[in-house]
Short mmCIF file of C-alpha atoms and ligand atoms in Angstrom, two decimals:
data_model
loop_
_atom_site.label_atom_id
_atom_site.label_comp_id
_atom_site.label_asym_id
_atom_site.label_seq_id
_atom_site.Cartn_x
_atom_site.Cartn_y
_atom_site.Cartn_z
CA GLY A 101 -11.85 17.18 18.12
CA SER A 102 -9.54 20.25 18.35
CA SER A 103 -6.42 18.46 18.99
CA ALA A 104 -6.92 16.55 15.80
CA GLU A 105 -7.65 19.88 14.20
CA SER A 106 -4.37 21.26 15.44
CA TYR A 107 -2.30 18.33 14.51
CA ARG A 108 -3.40 18.50 11.03
CA ARG A 109 -2.92 22.20 10.80
CA ARG A 110 0.62 22.02 12.21
CA HIS A 111 1.59 19.21 9.82
CA GLU A 112 -0.16 20.63 6.85
CA ILE A 113 -2.75 17.66 6.54
CA THR A 114 -5.75 18.58 4.61
CA VAL A 115 -8.57 15.45 4.36
CA THR A 116 -11.71 15.14 2.28
CA GLY A 117 -14.03 12.63 3.01
CA ASP A 118 -17.06 11.72 5.59
CA ASN A 119 -16.42 11.52 9.06
CA VAL A 120 -12.70 11.04 8.77
CA PRO A 121 -11.07 9.55 11.88
CA PRO A 122 -8.52 11.68 13.93
CA PRO A 123 -4.94 11.31 13.27
CA PHE A 124 -2.66 8.98 15.49
CA THR A 125 -0.58 11.40 16.75
CA SER A 126 1.87 9.09 18.39
CA PHE A 127 2.63 5.48 18.37
CA GLU A 128 1.19 5.10 22.07
CA ALA A 129 -2.32 6.39 20.35
CA THR A 130 -2.30 3.35 18.13
CA ASP A 131 -3.81 0.32 18.91
CA PHE A 132 -1.27 -1.79 16.99
CA PRO A 133 -0.87 -5.08 18.13
CA SER A 134 2.30 -5.34 20.37
CA GLU A 135 4.68 -7.26 18.04
CA ILE A 136 4.12 -4.50 15.50
CA LEU A 137 5.09 -1.63 17.90
CA ARG A 138 8.08 -3.67 18.90
CA GLU A 139 9.23 -3.66 15.07
CA VAL A 140 8.73 0.04 15.00
CA GLN A 141 10.59 0.84 18.42
CA HIS A 142 13.31 -1.52 17.13
CA ALA A 143 13.48 0.55 14.07
CA GLY A 144 14.12 3.66 16.45
CA PHE A 145 11.10 5.46 15.13
CA SER A 146 10.00 8.17 17.80
CA SER A 147 6.69 9.14 16.20
CA PRO A 148 4.52 8.54 13.15
CA THR A 149 5.31 10.71 10.07
CA PRO A 150 2.27 12.95 9.32
CA ILE A 151 0.68 10.71 6.40
CA GLN A 152 0.97 7.53 8.60
CA ALA A 153 -0.71 9.28 11.58
CA GLN A 154 -3.64 10.18 9.27
CA SER A 155 -3.79 7.42 6.96
CA TRP A 156 -3.38 4.57 9.55
CA PRO A 157 -6.78 5.20 11.28
CA ILE A 158 -8.69 5.52 7.95
CA ALA A 159 -7.01 2.45 6.76
CA LEU A 160 -8.03 0.41 9.46
CA GLN A 161 -11.44 1.48 8.95
CA SER A 162 -11.23 -0.84 5.77
CA ARG A 163 -11.82 2.33 3.60
CA ASP A 164 -10.34 3.29 0.39
CA ILE A 165 -7.59 6.13 0.39
CA VAL A 166 -5.99 8.37 -1.90
CA ALA A 167 -2.82 9.81 -0.14
CA ILE A 168 -0.77 12.62 -1.84
CA ALA A 169 2.61 13.26 -0.01
CA LYS A 170 6.06 13.69 -1.42
CA THR A 171 8.87 11.38 -1.47
CA GLY A 172 10.56 10.32 1.72
CA SER A 173 7.43 10.97 3.81
CA GLY A 174 6.91 7.62 4.98
CA LYS A 175 4.23 6.04 2.85
CA THR A 176 5.34 2.64 2.71
CA LEU A 177 4.68 1.72 6.40
CA GLY A 178 1.48 3.95 5.65
CA TYR A 179 0.08 1.14 4.01
CA LEU A 180 2.01 -1.80 5.28
CA ILE A 181 1.23 -1.61 9.04
CA PRO A 182 -2.64 -1.72 8.02
CA CYS A 183 -1.80 -4.63 5.59
CA PHE A 184 -0.41 -6.52 8.22
CA ILE A 185 -3.55 -5.98 10.70
CA HIS A 186 -5.53 -6.77 7.64
CA LEU A 187 -3.84 -10.11 7.28
CA LYS A 188 -4.32 -11.09 10.75
CA ARG A 189 -8.19 -10.55 10.20
CA ARG A 190 -8.42 -12.11 6.82
CA ARG A 191 -5.50 -14.22 5.80
CA ASN A 192 -5.88 -16.93 3.09
CA ASN A 193 -4.28 -19.80 2.25
CA PRO A 194 -1.07 -17.94 0.63
CA GLN A 195 -0.68 -21.09 -1.81
CA LEU A 196 -4.06 -20.23 -3.31
CA GLY A 197 -2.76 -16.70 -3.97
CA PRO A 198 -2.02 -13.51 -2.32
CA THR A 199 -4.11 -11.31 0.15
CA VAL A 200 -2.17 -8.63 -0.68
CA LEU A 201 -1.19 -6.92 -4.09
CA VAL A 202 1.04 -3.88 -4.06
CA LEU A 203 1.83 -2.39 -7.74
CA SER A 204 5.07 -0.25 -7.67
CA PRO A 205 6.66 1.30 -10.79
CA THR A 206 10.08 -0.26 -10.57
CA ARG A 207 12.22 -3.34 -9.63
CA GLU A 208 14.08 -1.02 -7.08
CA LEU A 209 11.15 0.29 -5.44
CA ALA A 210 9.37 -3.38 -5.52
CA THR A 211 12.42 -4.81 -3.71
CA GLN A 212 12.83 -1.66 -1.05
CA ILE A 213 8.98 -2.38 -0.15
CA GLN A 214 9.49 -6.01 -0.02
CA ASP A 215 12.43 -5.28 2.20
CA GLU A 216 10.25 -3.20 4.60
CA ALA A 217 7.33 -5.76 4.46
CA MET A 218 9.77 -8.38 5.60
CA LYS A 219 11.49 -6.25 8.22
CA PHE A 220 8.47 -4.73 9.78
CA GLY A 221 6.21 -8.07 9.33
CA LYS A 222 8.78 -10.58 10.26
CA SER A 223 7.13 -11.10 13.93
CA SER A 224 3.73 -10.92 12.36
CA LYS A 225 5.04 -13.95 10.37
CA ILE A 226 4.21 -12.24 7.17
CA SER A 227 5.20 -13.94 3.71
CA CYS A 228 6.12 -11.53 0.81
CA THR A 229 7.33 -12.19 -2.71
CA CYS A 230 8.13 -9.44 -5.47
CA LEU A 231 7.55 -9.80 -9.10
CA TYR A 232 9.82 -7.56 -11.87
CA GLY A 233 11.10 -7.64 -15.06
CA GLY A 234 14.60 -7.85 -16.14
CA ALA A 235 15.02 -10.89 -14.45
CA PRO A 236 14.26 -14.47 -15.20
CA LYS A 237 10.84 -15.72 -14.11
CA GLY A 238 11.73 -18.95 -13.20
CA PRO A 239 12.86 -18.09 -9.50
CA GLN A 240 10.09 -15.62 -9.46
CA LEU A 241 7.57 -18.23 -10.32
CA ARG A 242 8.91 -20.96 -7.77
CA GLU A 243 8.38 -18.38 -5.10
CA LEU A 244 4.91 -17.90 -5.93
CA VAL A 245 4.35 -21.71 -5.77
CA ARG A 246 5.49 -21.76 -2.34
CA GLY A 247 2.79 -19.15 -1.59
CA ALA A 248 3.18 -15.41 -0.53
CA ASP A 249 0.55 -13.26 1.71
CA ILE A 250 1.66 -10.29 -0.20
CA VAL A 251 2.62 -9.74 -3.73
CA VAL A 252 4.71 -6.85 -4.50
CA ALA A 253 4.96 -6.33 -8.38
CA THR A 254 5.61 -4.21 -11.45
CA PRO A 255 2.54 -3.93 -13.58
CA GLY A 256 4.50 -5.30 -16.87
CA ARG A 257 5.83 -8.60 -15.05
CA LEU A 258 2.84 -9.38 -12.74
CA ASN A 259 0.71 -9.03 -16.37
CA ASP A 260 3.04 -11.59 -18.11
CA ILE A 261 2.56 -13.90 -15.25
CA LEU A 262 -1.15 -13.58 -15.27
CA GLU A 263 -1.03 -14.15 -18.80
CA MET A 264 0.69 -17.45 -18.14
CA ARG A 265 -2.01 -18.08 -15.65
CA LYS A 266 0.72 -18.70 -12.95
CA VAL A 267 -0.80 -16.54 -10.20
CA SER A 268 -4.43 -15.77 -9.34
CA LEU A 269 -5.85 -12.98 -7.91
CA HIS A 270 -9.07 -13.81 -6.92
CA GLN A 271 -8.12 -13.72 -3.04
CA VAL A 272 -6.89 -10.32 -3.17
CA SER A 273 -8.75 -8.36 -0.74
CA TYR A 274 -6.27 -5.41 -0.09
CA MET A 275 -4.61 -3.47 -2.85
CA VAL A 276 -2.24 -0.92 -3.24
CA LEU A 277 -1.06 1.20 -6.14
CA ASP A 278 2.30 2.90 -4.61
CA GLU A 279 3.65 5.70 -6.85
CA ALA A 280 0.69 5.98 -8.83
CA ASP A 281 1.85 8.85 -10.71
CA ARG A 282 5.09 7.26 -11.74
CA MET A 283 3.57 4.13 -13.05
CA LEU A 284 1.30 6.23 -15.47
CA ASP A 285 4.11 8.24 -16.55
CA MET A 286 5.83 5.10 -17.48
CA GLY A 287 2.90 4.14 -19.54
CA PHE A 288 1.73 1.26 -17.09
CA GLU A 289 -1.91 2.29 -17.42
CA PRO A 290 -3.06 -0.40 -19.77
CA GLN A 291 -1.39 -3.10 -17.60
CA ILE A 292 -2.73 -1.72 -14.50
CA ARG A 293 -6.27 -1.52 -15.85
CA LYS A 294 -5.98 -5.55 -17.17
CA ILE A 295 -4.60 -6.46 -13.59
CA MET A 296 -7.47 -4.65 -11.90
CA LYS A 297 -10.02 -6.82 -13.92
CA GLU A 298 -8.68 -9.77 -12.15
CA VAL A 299 -8.85 -8.57 -8.46
CA PRO A 300 -12.24 -8.83 -6.97
CA ALA A 301 -14.49 -5.91 -6.72
CA ARG A 302 -15.02 -6.61 -3.15
CA ARG A 303 -11.59 -5.15 -1.61
CA GLN A 304 -9.77 -2.16 -0.07
CA THR A 305 -7.75 0.00 -2.41
CA LEU A 306 -4.89 2.41 -1.47
CA MET A 307 -3.52 4.70 -3.74
CA TYR A 308 -0.21 6.61 -2.85
CA THR A 309 1.12 9.24 -5.09
CA ALA A 310 3.41 12.30 -4.79
CA THR A 311 1.53 14.46 -7.36
CA TRP A 312 -1.87 14.82 -8.39
CA PRO A 313 -2.35 15.51 -12.06
CA LYS A 314 -5.73 14.74 -13.95
CA GLU A 315 -4.58 11.33 -15.20
CA VAL A 316 -3.91 10.26 -11.69
CA ARG A 317 -7.37 11.76 -10.73
CA LYS A 318 -8.99 9.67 -13.69
CA ILE A 319 -7.71 6.36 -12.65
CA ALA A 320 -8.45 6.81 -8.89
CA ALA A 321 -11.97 7.65 -9.89
CA ASP A 322 -12.31 4.50 -11.77
CA LEU A 323 -10.50 2.23 -9.36
CA LEU A 324 -11.38 3.43 -5.95
CA VAL A 325 -14.80 3.42 -4.05
CA ASN A 326 -15.56 6.57 -2.08
CA PRO A 327 -12.07 7.18 -1.20
CA VAL A 328 -10.95 9.51 1.75
CA GLN A 329 -8.33 11.76 0.63
CA VAL A 330 -5.17 12.77 2.63
CA ASN A 331 -2.82 15.47 1.54
CA ILE A 332 0.48 16.54 3.11
CA GLY A 333 1.63 19.90 2.09
CA ASN A 334 0.91 21.64 -0.94
CA VAL A 335 -0.72 19.27 -3.78
CA ASP A 336 1.65 19.46 -6.82
CA GLU A 337 -0.51 18.84 -9.88
P1 ADP B 608 8.01 7.41 0.71
O1 ADP B 608 7.31 6.10 0.13
O2 ADP B 608 7.07 8.40 1.05
O3 ADP B 608 8.97 8.14 -0.39
P2 ADP B 608 9.28 5.72 2.67
O4 ADP B 608 8.09 4.95 3.10
O5 ADP B 608 10.57 5.15 1.50
O6 ADP B 608 9.03 7.02 1.97
O7 ADP B 608 10.07 6.06 3.96
C1 ADP B 608 11.07 7.15 3.61
C2 ADP B 608 12.03 6.72 5.14
O8 ADP B 608 11.52 6.89 6.40
C3 ADP B 608 12.35 5.04 5.01
O9 ADP B 608 13.94 5.03 5.26
C4 ADP B 608 11.55 4.93 6.40
O10 ADP B 608 12.00 3.61 6.92
C5 ADP B 608 11.56 5.96 7.23
N1 ADP B 608 10.54 5.99 8.05
C6 ADP B 608 9.30 5.67 7.85
N2 ADP B 608 8.47 5.71 8.83
C7 ADP B 608 9.23 6.62 10.03
C8 ADP B 608 8.74 7.15 11.10
N3 ADP B 608 7.31 7.07 11.73
N4 ADP B 608 9.97 7.66 11.70
C9 ADP B 608 11.05 7.78 11.01
N5 ADP B 608 11.43 7.09 9.93
C10 ADP B 608 10.51 6.72 9.18
MG1 MG B 609 7.35 5.19 -1.64
#
């Protein structure tokens, strides 16, 4: 309706796709479980950021998303809160492999995502582990064996661990490519494509990127199915 359109106009949100649901313009407008709302309130957040407001209802419809928004716009919770709700609906035995896989370009970002997942997913009893290079594999493998609902990984290290057959991705049903543009800039495309061959085709895929150059468009076209595209502000190609 028109309130959705005026919210989008005010926040420079453009959407492309069929029957895109209206944004959640406030936390009260969401139907998030109370334990998640409590965490958000505890963090002192007064309202969703525009990327969250628009991508949450789409993600909760189990649709694929490409979200293009600049750094600092709140993209992490944009995909993590729907991920927590997805886990409530279909959580597998974490010891058989993760239900959610998040790919991230660097160790720093991967650990930040893990911190955010632990903080906001604590009362939802989410387990999350992190795989990244430049650190010994042993402790990471031991954490994996204990089991995690969410694995956050850099493509290089995850690929090494897949080759060692120390993790199975056959239960992944919610897949996030965070900072897709940076991962491609860093040369991770071959590893990403190898990893995606191990993830079931029946899944939800969310791609977050700050820019939208043709390399990112190409990989989005290959990995996502009929995605809704959400842009915040001007798109930097
Ligand atoms: P991005 O991934 O787009 O660069 P982040 O997800 O890292 O952005 O979020 C940037 C900062 O904003 C983080 O400190 C995060 O905790 C905070 N943040 C996220 N959502 C909200 C919100 N709804 N209100 C206020 N701050 C928020
Ligand atoms: Mg981010």
